Short mmCIF file of C-alpha atoms in Angstrom, two decimals:
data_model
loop_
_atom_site.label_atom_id
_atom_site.label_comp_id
_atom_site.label_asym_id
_atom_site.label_seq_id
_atom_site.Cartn_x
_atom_site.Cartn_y
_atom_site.Cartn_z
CA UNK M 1 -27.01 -13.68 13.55
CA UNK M 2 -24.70 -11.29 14.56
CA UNK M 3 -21.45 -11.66 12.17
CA UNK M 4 -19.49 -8.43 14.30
CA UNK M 5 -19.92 -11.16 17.20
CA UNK M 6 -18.33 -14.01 15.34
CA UNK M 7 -21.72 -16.00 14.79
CA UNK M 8 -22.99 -15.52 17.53
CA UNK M 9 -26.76 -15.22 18.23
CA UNK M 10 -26.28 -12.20 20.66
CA UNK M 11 -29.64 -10.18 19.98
CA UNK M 12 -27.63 -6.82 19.12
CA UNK M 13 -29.25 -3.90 20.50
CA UNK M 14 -28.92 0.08 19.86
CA UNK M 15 -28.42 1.08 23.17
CA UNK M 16 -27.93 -0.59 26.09
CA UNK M 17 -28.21 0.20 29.63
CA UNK M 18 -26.21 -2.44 31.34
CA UNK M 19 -22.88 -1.71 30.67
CA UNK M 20 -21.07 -3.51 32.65
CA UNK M 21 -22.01 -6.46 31.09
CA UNK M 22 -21.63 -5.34 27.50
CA UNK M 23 -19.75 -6.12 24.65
CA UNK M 24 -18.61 -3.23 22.66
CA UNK M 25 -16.61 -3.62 19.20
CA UNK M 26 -14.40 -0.29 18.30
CA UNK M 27 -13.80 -0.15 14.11
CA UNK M 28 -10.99 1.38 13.86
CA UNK M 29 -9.48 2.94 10.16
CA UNK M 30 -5.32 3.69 9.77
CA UNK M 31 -4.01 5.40 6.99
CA UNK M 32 -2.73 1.75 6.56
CA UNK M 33 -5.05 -0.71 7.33
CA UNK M 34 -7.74 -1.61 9.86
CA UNK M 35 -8.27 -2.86 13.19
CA UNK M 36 -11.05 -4.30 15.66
CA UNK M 37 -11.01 -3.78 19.22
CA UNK M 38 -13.90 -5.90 21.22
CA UNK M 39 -14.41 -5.76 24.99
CA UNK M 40 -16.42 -8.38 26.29
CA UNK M 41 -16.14 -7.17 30.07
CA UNK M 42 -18.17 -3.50 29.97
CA UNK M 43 -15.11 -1.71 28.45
CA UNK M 44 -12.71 -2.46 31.26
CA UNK M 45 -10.09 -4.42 29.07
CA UNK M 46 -9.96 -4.96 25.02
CA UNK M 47 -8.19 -7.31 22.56
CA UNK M 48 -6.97 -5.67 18.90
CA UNK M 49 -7.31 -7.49 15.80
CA UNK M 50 -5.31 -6.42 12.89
CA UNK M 51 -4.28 -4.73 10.83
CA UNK M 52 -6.90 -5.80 8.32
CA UNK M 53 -6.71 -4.73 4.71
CA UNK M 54 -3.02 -3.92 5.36
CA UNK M 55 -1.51 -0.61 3.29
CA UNK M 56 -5.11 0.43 2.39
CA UNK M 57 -5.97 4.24 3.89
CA UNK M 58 -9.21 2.96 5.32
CA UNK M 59 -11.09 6.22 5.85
CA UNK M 60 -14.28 4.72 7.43
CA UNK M 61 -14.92 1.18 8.86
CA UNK M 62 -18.76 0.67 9.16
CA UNK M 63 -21.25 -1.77 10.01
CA UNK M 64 -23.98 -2.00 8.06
CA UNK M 65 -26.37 -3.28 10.78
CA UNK M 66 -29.48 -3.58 8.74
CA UNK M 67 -27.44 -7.08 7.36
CA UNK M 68 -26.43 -8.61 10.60
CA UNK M 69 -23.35 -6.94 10.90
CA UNK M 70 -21.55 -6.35 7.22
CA UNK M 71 -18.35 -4.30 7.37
CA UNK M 72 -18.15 -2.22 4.93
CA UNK M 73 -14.41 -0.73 4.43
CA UNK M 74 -13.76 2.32 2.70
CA UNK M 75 -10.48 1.79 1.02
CA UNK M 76 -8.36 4.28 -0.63
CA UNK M 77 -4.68 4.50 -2.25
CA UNK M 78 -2.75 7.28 -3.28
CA UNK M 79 -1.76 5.62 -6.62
CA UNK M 80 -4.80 2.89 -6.73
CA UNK M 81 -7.63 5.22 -6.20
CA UNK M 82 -10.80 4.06 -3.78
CA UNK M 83 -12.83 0.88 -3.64
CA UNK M 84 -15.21 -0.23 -1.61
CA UNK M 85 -14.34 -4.17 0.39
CA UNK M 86 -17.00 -5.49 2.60
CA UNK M 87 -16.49 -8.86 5.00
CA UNK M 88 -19.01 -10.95 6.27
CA UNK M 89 -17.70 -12.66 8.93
CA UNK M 90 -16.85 -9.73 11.00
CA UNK M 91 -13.06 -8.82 9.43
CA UNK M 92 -11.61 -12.02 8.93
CA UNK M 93 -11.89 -12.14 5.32
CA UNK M 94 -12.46 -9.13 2.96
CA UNK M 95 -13.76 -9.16 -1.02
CA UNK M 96 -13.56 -6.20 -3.01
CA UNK M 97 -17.29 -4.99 -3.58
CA UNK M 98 -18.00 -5.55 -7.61
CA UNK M 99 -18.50 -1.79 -8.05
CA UNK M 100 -17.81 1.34 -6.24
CA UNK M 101 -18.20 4.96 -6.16
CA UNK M 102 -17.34 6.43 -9.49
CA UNK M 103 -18.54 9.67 -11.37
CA UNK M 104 -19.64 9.30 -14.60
CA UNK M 105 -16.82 8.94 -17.37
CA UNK M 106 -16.36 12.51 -18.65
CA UNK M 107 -17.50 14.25 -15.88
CA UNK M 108 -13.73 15.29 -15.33
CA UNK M 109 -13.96 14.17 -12.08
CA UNK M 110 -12.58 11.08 -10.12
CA UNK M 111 -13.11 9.23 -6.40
CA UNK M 112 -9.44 9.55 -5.37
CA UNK M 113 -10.84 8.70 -1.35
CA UNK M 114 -14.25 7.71 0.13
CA UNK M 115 -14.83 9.34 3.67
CA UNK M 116 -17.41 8.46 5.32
CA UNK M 117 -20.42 6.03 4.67
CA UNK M 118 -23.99 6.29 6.45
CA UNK M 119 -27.25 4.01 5.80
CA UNK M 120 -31.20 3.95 6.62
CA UNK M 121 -33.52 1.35 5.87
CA UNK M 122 -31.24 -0.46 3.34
CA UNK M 123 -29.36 2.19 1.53
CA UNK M 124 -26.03 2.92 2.15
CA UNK M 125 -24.78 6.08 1.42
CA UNK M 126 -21.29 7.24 0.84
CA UNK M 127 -19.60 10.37 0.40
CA UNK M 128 -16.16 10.79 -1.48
CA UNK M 129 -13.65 12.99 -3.00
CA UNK M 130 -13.48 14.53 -5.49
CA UNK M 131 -16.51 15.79 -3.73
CA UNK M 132 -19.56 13.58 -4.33
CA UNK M 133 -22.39 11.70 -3.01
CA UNK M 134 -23.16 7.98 -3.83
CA UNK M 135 -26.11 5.54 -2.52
CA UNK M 136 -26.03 1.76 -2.74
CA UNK M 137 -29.30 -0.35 -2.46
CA UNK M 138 -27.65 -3.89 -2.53
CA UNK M 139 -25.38 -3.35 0.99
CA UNK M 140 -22.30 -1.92 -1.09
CA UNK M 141 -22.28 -4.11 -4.03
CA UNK M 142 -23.30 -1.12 -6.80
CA UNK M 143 -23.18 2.38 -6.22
CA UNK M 144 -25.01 5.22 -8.03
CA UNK M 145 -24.06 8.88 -7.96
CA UNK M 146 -26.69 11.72 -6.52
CA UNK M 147 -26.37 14.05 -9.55
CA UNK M 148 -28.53 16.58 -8.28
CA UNK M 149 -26.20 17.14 -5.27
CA UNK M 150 -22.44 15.98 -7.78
CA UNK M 151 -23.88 18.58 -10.45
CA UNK M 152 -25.12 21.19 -7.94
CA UNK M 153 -25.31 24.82 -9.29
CA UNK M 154 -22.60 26.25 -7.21
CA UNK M 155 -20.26 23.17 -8.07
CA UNK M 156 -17.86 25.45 -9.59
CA UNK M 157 -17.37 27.49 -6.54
CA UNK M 158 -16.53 24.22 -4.27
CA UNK M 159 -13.64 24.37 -2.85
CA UNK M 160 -10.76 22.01 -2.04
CA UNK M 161 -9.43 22.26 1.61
CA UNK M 162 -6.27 21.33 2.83
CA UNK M 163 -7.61 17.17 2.65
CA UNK M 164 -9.44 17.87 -1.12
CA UNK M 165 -12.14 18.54 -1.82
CA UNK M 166 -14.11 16.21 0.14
CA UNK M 167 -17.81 15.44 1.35
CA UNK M 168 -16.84 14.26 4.81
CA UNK M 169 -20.33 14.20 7.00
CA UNK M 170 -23.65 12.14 6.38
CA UNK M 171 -26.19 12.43 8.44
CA UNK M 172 -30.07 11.01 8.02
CA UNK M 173 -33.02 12.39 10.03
CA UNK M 174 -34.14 8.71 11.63
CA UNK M 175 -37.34 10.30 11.69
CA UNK M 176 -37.58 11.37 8.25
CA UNK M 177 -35.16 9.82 6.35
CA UNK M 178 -35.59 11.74 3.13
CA UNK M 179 -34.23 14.41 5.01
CA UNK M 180 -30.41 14.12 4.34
CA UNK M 181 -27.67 16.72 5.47
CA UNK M 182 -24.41 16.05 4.33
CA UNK M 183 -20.95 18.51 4.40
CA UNK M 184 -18.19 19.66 2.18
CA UNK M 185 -14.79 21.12 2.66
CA UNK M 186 -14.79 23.91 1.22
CA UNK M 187 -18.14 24.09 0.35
CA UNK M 188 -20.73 23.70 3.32
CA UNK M 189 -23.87 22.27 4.62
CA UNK M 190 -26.17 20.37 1.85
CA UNK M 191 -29.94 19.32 2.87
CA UNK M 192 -32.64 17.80 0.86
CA UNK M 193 -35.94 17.12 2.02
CA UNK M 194 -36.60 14.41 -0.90
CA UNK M 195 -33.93 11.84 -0.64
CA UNK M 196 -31.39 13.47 -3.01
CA UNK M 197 -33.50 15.00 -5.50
CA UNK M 198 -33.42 18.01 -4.79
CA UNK M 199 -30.59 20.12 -2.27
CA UNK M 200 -30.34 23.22 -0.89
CA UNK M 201 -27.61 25.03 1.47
CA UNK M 202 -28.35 25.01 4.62
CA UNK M 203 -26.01 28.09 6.40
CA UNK M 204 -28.23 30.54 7.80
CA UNK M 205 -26.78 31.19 11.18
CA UNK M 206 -23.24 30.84 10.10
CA UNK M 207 -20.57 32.59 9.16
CA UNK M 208 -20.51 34.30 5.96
CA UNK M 209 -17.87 33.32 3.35
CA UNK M 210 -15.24 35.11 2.92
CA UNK M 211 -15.62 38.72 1.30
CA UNK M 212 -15.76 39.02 -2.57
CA UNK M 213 -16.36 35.79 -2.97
CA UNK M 214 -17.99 34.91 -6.64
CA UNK M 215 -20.89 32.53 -4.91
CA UNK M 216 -21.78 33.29 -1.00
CA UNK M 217 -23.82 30.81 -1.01
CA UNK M 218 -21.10 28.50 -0.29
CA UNK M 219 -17.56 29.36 0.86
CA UNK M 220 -18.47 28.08 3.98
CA UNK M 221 -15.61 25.71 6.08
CA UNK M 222 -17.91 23.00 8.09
CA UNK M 223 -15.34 20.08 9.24
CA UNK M 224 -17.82 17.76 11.01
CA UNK M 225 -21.67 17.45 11.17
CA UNK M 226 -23.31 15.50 13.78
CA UNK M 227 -26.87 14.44 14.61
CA UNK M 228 -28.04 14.84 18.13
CA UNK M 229 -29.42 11.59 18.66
CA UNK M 230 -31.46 12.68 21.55
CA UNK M 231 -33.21 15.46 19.62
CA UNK M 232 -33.91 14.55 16.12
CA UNK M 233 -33.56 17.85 13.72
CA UNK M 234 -30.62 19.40 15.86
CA UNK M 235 -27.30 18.91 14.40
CA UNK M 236 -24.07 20.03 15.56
CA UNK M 237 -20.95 21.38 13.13
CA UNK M 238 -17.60 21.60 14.33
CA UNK M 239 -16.22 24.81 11.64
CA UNK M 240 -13.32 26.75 11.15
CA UNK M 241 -15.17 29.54 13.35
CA UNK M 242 -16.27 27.24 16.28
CA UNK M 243 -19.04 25.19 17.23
CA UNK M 244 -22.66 25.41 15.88
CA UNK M 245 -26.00 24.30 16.93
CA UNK M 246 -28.67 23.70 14.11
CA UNK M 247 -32.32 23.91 15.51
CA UNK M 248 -35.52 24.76 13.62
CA UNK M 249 -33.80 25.71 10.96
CA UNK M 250 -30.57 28.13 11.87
CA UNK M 251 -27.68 27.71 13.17
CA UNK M 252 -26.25 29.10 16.11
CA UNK M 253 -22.87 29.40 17.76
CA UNK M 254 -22.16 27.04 20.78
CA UNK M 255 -18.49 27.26 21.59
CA UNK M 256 -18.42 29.60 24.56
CA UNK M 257 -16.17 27.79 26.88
CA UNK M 258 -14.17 26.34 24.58
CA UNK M 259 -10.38 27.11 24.68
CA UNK M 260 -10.25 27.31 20.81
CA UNK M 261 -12.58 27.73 17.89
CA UNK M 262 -10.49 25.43 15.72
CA UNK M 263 -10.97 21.81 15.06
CA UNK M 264 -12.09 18.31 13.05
CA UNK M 265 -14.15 16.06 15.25
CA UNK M 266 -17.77 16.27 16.84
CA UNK M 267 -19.41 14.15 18.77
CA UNK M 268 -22.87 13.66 19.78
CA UNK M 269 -24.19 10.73 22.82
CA UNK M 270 -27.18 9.12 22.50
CA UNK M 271 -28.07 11.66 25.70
CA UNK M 272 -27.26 14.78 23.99
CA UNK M 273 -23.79 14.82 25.66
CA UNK M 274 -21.48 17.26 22.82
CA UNK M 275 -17.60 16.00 22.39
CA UNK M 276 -15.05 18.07 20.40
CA UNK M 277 -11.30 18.06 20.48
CA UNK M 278 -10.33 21.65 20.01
CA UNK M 279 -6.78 22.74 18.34
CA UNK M 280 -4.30 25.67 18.51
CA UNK M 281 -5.10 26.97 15.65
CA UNK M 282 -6.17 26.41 11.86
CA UNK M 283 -1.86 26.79 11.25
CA UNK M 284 -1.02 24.38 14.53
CA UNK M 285 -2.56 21.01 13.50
CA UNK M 286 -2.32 20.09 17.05
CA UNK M 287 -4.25 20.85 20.94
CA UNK M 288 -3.44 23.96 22.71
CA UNK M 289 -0.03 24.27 24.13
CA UNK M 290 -0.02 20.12 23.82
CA UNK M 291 -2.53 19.62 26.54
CA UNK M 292 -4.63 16.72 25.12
CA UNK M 293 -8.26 17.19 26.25
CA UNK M 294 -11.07 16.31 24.66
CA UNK M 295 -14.38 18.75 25.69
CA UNK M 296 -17.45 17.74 26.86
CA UNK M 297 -21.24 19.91 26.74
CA UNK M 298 -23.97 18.24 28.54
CA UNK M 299 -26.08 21.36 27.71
CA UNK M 300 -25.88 21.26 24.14
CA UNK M 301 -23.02 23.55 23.60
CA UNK M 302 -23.95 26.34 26.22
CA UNK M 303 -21.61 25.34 28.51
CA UNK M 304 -18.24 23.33 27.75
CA UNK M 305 -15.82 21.55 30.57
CA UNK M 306 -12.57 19.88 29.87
CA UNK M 307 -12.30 16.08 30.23
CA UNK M 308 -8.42 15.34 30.31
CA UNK M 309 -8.24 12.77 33.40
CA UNK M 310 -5.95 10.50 32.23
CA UNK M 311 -5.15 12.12 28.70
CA UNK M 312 -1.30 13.13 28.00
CA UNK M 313 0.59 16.47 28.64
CA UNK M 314 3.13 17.21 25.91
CA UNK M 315 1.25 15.49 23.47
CA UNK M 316 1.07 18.21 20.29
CA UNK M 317 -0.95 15.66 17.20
CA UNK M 318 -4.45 15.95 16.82
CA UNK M 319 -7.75 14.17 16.44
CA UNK M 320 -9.06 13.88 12.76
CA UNK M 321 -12.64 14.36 12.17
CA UNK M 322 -13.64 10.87 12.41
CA UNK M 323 -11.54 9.96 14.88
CA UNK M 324 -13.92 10.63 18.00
CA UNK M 325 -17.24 8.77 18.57
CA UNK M 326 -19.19 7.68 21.64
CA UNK M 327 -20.79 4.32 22.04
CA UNK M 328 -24.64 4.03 22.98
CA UNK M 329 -24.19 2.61 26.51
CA UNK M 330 -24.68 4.38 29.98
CA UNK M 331 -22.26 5.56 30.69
CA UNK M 332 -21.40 6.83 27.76
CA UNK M 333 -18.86 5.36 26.38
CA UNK M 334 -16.16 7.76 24.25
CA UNK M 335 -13.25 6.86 22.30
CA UNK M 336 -10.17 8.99 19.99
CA UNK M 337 -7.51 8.56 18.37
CA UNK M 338 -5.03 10.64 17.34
CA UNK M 339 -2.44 11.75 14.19
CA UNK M 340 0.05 9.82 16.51
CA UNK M 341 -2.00 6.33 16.11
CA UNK M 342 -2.77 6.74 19.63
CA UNK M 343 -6.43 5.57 21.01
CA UNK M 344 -7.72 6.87 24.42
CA UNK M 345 -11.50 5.35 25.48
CA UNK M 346 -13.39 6.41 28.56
CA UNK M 347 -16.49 4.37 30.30
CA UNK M 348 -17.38 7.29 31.80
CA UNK M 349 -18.87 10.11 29.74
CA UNK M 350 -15.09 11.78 29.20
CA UNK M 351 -14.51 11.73 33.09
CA UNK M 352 -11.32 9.69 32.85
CA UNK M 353 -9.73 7.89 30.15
CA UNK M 354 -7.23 5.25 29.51
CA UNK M 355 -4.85 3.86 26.47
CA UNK M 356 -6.04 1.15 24.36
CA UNK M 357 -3.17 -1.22 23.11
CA UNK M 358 -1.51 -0.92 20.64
CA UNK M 359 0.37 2.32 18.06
CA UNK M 360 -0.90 2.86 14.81
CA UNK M 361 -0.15 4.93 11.87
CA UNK M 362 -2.78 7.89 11.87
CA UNK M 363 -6.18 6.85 13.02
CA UNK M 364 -8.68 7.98 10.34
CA UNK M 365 -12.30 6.93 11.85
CA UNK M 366 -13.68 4.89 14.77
CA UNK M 367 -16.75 3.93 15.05
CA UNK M 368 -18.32 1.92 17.99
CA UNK M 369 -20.67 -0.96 18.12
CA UNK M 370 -22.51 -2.49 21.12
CA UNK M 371 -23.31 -6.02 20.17
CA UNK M 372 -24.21 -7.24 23.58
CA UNK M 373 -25.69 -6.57 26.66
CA UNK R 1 -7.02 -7.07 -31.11
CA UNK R 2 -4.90 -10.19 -32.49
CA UNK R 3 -3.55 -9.79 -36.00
CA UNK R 4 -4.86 -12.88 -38.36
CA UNK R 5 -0.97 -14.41 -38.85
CA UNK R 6 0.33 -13.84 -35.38
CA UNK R 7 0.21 -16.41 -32.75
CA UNK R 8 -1.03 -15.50 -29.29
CA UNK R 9 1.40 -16.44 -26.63
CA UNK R 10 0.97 -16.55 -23.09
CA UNK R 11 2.60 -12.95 -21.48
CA UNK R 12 3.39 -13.16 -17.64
CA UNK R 13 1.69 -9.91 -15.80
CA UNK R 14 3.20 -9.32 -12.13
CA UNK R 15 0.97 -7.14 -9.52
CA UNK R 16 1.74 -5.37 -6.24
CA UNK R 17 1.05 -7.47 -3.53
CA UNK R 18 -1.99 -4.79 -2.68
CA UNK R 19 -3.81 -5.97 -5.52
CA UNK R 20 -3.71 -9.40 -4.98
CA UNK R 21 -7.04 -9.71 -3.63
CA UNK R 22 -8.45 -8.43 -7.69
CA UNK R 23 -6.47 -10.72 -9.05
CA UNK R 24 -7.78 -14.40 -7.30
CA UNK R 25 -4.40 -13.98 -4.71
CA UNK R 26 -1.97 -13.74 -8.05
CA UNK R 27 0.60 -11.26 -7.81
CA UNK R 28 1.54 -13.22 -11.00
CA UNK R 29 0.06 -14.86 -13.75
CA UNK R 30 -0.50 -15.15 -17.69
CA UNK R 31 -2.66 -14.30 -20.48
CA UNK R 32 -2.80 -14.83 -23.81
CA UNK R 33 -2.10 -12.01 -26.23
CA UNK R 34 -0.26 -11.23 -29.29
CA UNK R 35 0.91 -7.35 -28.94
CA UNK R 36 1.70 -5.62 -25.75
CA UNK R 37 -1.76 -4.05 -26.49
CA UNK R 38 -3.92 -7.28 -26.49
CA UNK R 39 -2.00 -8.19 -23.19
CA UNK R 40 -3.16 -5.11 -21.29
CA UNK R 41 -6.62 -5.55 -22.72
CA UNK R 42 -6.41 -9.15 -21.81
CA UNK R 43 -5.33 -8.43 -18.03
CA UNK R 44 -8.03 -5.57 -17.79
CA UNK R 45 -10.86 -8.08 -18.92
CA UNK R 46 -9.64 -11.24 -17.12
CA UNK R 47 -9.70 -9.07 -13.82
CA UNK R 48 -12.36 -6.48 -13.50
CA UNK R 49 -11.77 -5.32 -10.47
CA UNK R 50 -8.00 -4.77 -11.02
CA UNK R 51 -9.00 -2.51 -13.77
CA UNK R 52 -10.88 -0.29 -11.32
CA UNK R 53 -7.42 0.70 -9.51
CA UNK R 54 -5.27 0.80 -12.37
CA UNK R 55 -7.70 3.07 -14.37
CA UNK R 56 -10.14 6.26 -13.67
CA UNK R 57 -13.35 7.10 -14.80
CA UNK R 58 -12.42 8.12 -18.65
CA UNK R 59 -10.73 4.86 -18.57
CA UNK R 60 -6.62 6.75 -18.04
CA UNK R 61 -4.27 5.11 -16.36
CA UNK R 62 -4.16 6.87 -12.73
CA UNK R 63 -1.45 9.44 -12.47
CA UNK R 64 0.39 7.30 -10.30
CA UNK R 65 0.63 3.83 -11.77
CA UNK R 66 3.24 2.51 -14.55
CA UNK R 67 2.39 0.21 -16.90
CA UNK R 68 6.14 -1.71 -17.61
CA UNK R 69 6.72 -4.00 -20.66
CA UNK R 70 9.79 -5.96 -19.78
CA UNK R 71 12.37 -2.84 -19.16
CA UNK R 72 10.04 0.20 -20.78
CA UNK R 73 7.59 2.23 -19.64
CA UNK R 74 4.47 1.34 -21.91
CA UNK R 75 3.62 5.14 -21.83
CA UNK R 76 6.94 5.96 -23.59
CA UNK R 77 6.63 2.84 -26.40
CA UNK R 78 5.65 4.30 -30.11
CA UNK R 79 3.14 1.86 -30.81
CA UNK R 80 1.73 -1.02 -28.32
CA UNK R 81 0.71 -3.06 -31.62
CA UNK R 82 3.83 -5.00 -31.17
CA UNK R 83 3.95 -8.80 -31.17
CA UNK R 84 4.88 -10.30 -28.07
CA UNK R 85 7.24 -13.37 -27.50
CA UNK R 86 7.63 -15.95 -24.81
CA UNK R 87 8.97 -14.67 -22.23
CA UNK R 88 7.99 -11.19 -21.98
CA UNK R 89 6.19 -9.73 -18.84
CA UNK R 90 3.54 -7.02 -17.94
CA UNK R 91 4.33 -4.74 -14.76
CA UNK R 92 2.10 -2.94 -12.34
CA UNK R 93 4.20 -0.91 -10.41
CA UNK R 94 3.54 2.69 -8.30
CA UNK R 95 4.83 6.07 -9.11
CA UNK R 96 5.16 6.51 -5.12
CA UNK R 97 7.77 7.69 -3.19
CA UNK R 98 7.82 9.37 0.88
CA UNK R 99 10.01 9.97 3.68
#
C-alpha cells in the first residue's frame, strides 16, 4: 500500500517510462513548514498541500520507500533545536519520532539542524549539524550516532561554513551499500567501505585546502554530492571551485562551460543527465547578472548548455543545495526552488520550464516521487 | 523532589503553540509539584518529547528558550526550591526576535 498515494494500491515503481500517465509527488521543505505537490496528469498541472508542520525549518522531506511510503520530516528550530516527525498517511498527520539525532551528553556538541536523510535496505541515515552522522534501523524511531565518522581524527580541523558546520550530502553505493560517501562544510568528502566503521577522505583530484592550513587533509569546501544513478561509483560535487567528477577513485574537474564555478545544488537523472544552478559569486548569493538558468550536462560534465526557457530575467535569489532534484521518469522530469520560495518544474529534461503554484518562504529541499505509472 | 510537610499543588505550565504536538495538543496544562523545581521536573517527565526541545544534550536549557515562573525568569531566581501556591504558572517562551 502506497501511503504517498493516499491508500492507494498503486504498485509504486522507481522509474517509469510512461510519463504521461504518471503520478509524481514533489516534497517540498520551507524554512517554515512543508508542502506536497502531486500531479496525477504526467506533470502537466499540480495541486499544493500545505504548509504541513507549520513554523518548523524542514530541511529535508523524505520518503522512506522501503515502508510503503513513510515521510520522514527533518524538523529544526532556531530556539527548539531538531527532531525528527514522521507521518504515515502521506502528510496529513505528523508524530514526533520518540528519539532523534543527538550526540552523546558531554561530547560538547549539539544537533541544532538535520539536513539531509538517505536510506538502503532499512536503515535510514541522517546527517546533521553540528556536523554528524546518525543511522536509524526502526524507520526513524531511534537514532544512533557513527562515532567513527562524529569522532574522526581531523574533527578539530572541521570547519563551520557560512550555514554551520554541517554534513549536508549522503549518498549509498546501491551496489555496495557499505560503501557510504557523505560531505561536510567545511570539511570535505568522507567514504567508508564498511558501513561506518571505518572513514577515510576521499579528495584526491580536488583542490587543495587553503595554504598553511594545520590539517590538509580536510579544508576542503564540497556543497553538494550526488550519485550518478546511471553509473554506480561516479559521483558528482558541486564545490566552491566548480564542478567535479569522481570515477575510479579521483576526482576531476567538469565545469568547462559553465558561466560560474560557484554554487549549492547538483543534480544527477536516472540517465546520467548533470543539473547545477551556478551563482555570481561565493559574495553574490544569487545567478549571474539575475539571469535564472539552471545548467544541464548530458555528457557527464564535459560539456554544459543553459536551460532557461521559461525561467525569469531579473530574478537575483538562488537555489539552495537541496533545492534541485529530477524525478525518474522519461523525460526527465526537474524541479527548483529558490531563496524567493519560488518553484520552477520542467517535463522535459530542463528544455522549458514553468511555475508551480504557490510562494513560499525559502525552499530548503525537494525531493520527487513517482508513485504511478 | 517534594519536601515531607509541603503539599503538592497543581502548577499551570503554558507552551508555544509549536510544541503542542509534545505535549498531547496542550499549549496548557497542570502538574503537580511543590517548588518551582519539582514543577519543571514534573513537566520534563510528564512530556518526554517536550524535554528534547527545551533541553540539549548535557541536559541545558537551549540558549534560546526561557523558562518563566509567573513574572521571573527562572534563570535569574536564587533558589528554585521554593514552594509553589495555587495559582502560579510555568512559561515556555523563545528568546527570538527578526526583521
Amino acid at each position: 500500500m502506497c501511503r504517498l498515494n493516499r491508500g492507494m494500491n498503486c504498485g509504486c515503481c522507481r522509474t517509469c517510462p510512461v510519463a504521461e500517465l504518471a503520478s509524481v509527488v514533489l516534497l517540498v521543505g520551507t524554512t517554515k513548514g512543508a508542502f506536497v505537490f502531486r500531479s496525477e496528469d504526467g506533470r502537466r498541472t499540480w495541486q499544493v498541500r500545505g504548509p504541513m508542520l507549520a513554523g518548523w525549518h524542514v530541511g529535508d522531506l523524505y520518503n522512506l520507500d522501503d515502508t510503503g511510503g513513510r515521510l520522514i520530516a527533518a524538523t529544526s528550530h532556531a530556539a527548539y533545536g531538531a527532531t525528527v516527525r514522521h507521518s504515515d498517511d502521506g502528510g496529513l498527520t505528523w508524530r514526533q519520532s520518540s528519539q532523534s539525532p543527538r550526540f552523546p551528553a558531554g561530547s560538547g556538541r549539539t544537533v541544532e539542524s538535520i539536513w539531509r536523510f538517505a536510506s538502503h535496505d532499512g536503515l535510514l541515515y541522517a546527517g546533521a549539524a553540528d556536523a554528524g552522522l546518525f543511522v536509524s534501523a526502526d524507520e526513524g524511531m531511534s537514532w544512533r550516532e557513527l562515532a567513527a565518522l562524529n569522532e574522526h581524527p581531523t574533527r578539530p580541523y572541521w570547519e563551520p561554513s557560512a550555514g554551520g558546520l554541517c554534513l549536508h550530502s549522503i549518498v549509498i553505493d546501491p551496489v555496495s551499500p557499505q560503501r557510504i560517501w557523505v560531505a561536510i562544510s567545511r570539511a570535505g568528502v568522507f567514504t567508508t567501505e564498511d558501513a561506518g566503521e571505518t572513514w577515510r577522505t576521499s579528495h584526491e583530484g580536488l583542490p587543495s585546502a587553503s595554504a598553511g592550513h594545520p590539517c590538509p587533509e580536510v579544508g576542503r569546501s564540497v556543497k553538494k554530492l550526488a550519485a550518478d544513478p546511471s553509473d554506480p561509483g561516479r559521483l558528482f560535487a558541486q564545490t566552491e571551485d566548480g564542478v567535479f567528477r569522481f570515477d575510479d577513485g579521483a576526482w576531476s574537474k567538469a565545469s568547462d562551460g559553465l558561466p560560474t564555478g560557484s554554487g549549492f545544488p547538483i543534480a544527477v537523472a536516472h540517465n546520467g543527465d548533470v543539473f547545477v544552478v551556478p551563482l555570481a559569486g561565493e559574495h553574490e548569493r544569487y545567478m549571474p547578472g539575475g539571469r535564472f538558468a539552471v545548467y544541464r550536462s548530458c555528457d557527464h560534465g564535459q560539456t554544459w548548455r543553459e536551460c532557461r526557457n521559461g525561467l525569469p530575467d531579473a530574478h537575483f535569489v538562488a537555489v539552495l543545495r537541496d533545492g534541485l532534484t529530477t524525478d525518474t521518469l522519461d523525460p526527465v522530469g526537474v524541479y527548483c526552488g529558490t531563496t524567493s520560495g519560488e518553484l520552477y518544474a520542467s517535463a522535459d529534461g530542463g528544455d522549458s520550464w514553468v511555475a508551480l503554484p504557490g510562494r513560499y518562504t525559502r525552499i530548503t529541499s525537494i525531493r520527487a516521487v513517482v508513485t504511478s505509472c | 523532589m517534594k519536601p515531607p510537610d509541603v503539599p503538592e499543588i497543581e502548577v499551570t505550565v503554558r507552551v508555544p503553540n509549536l510544541l503542542r504536538d509534545c505535549t498531547n495538543d496542550h499549549t496548557r496544562f497542570t502538574v503537580s509539584a511543590s517548588t518551582v523545581e519539582g514543577a519543571i521536573e514534573a513537566m520534563r517527565s510528564q512530556y518526554p518529547l517536550l524535554r528534547m526541545h527545551l533541553y540539549d544534550e548535557d541536559d541545558h536549557l537551549r540558549r534560546h528558550i526561557l523558562l518563566y515562573f509567573n513574572d521571573e525568569n527562572v534563570a535569574w531566581l536564587p533558589r528554585l526550591d521554593v514552594p509553589v501556591k495555587p495559582g502560579d504558572e510555568l512559561r515556555v517562551l523563545q528568546n527570538v526576535s527578526g526583521g
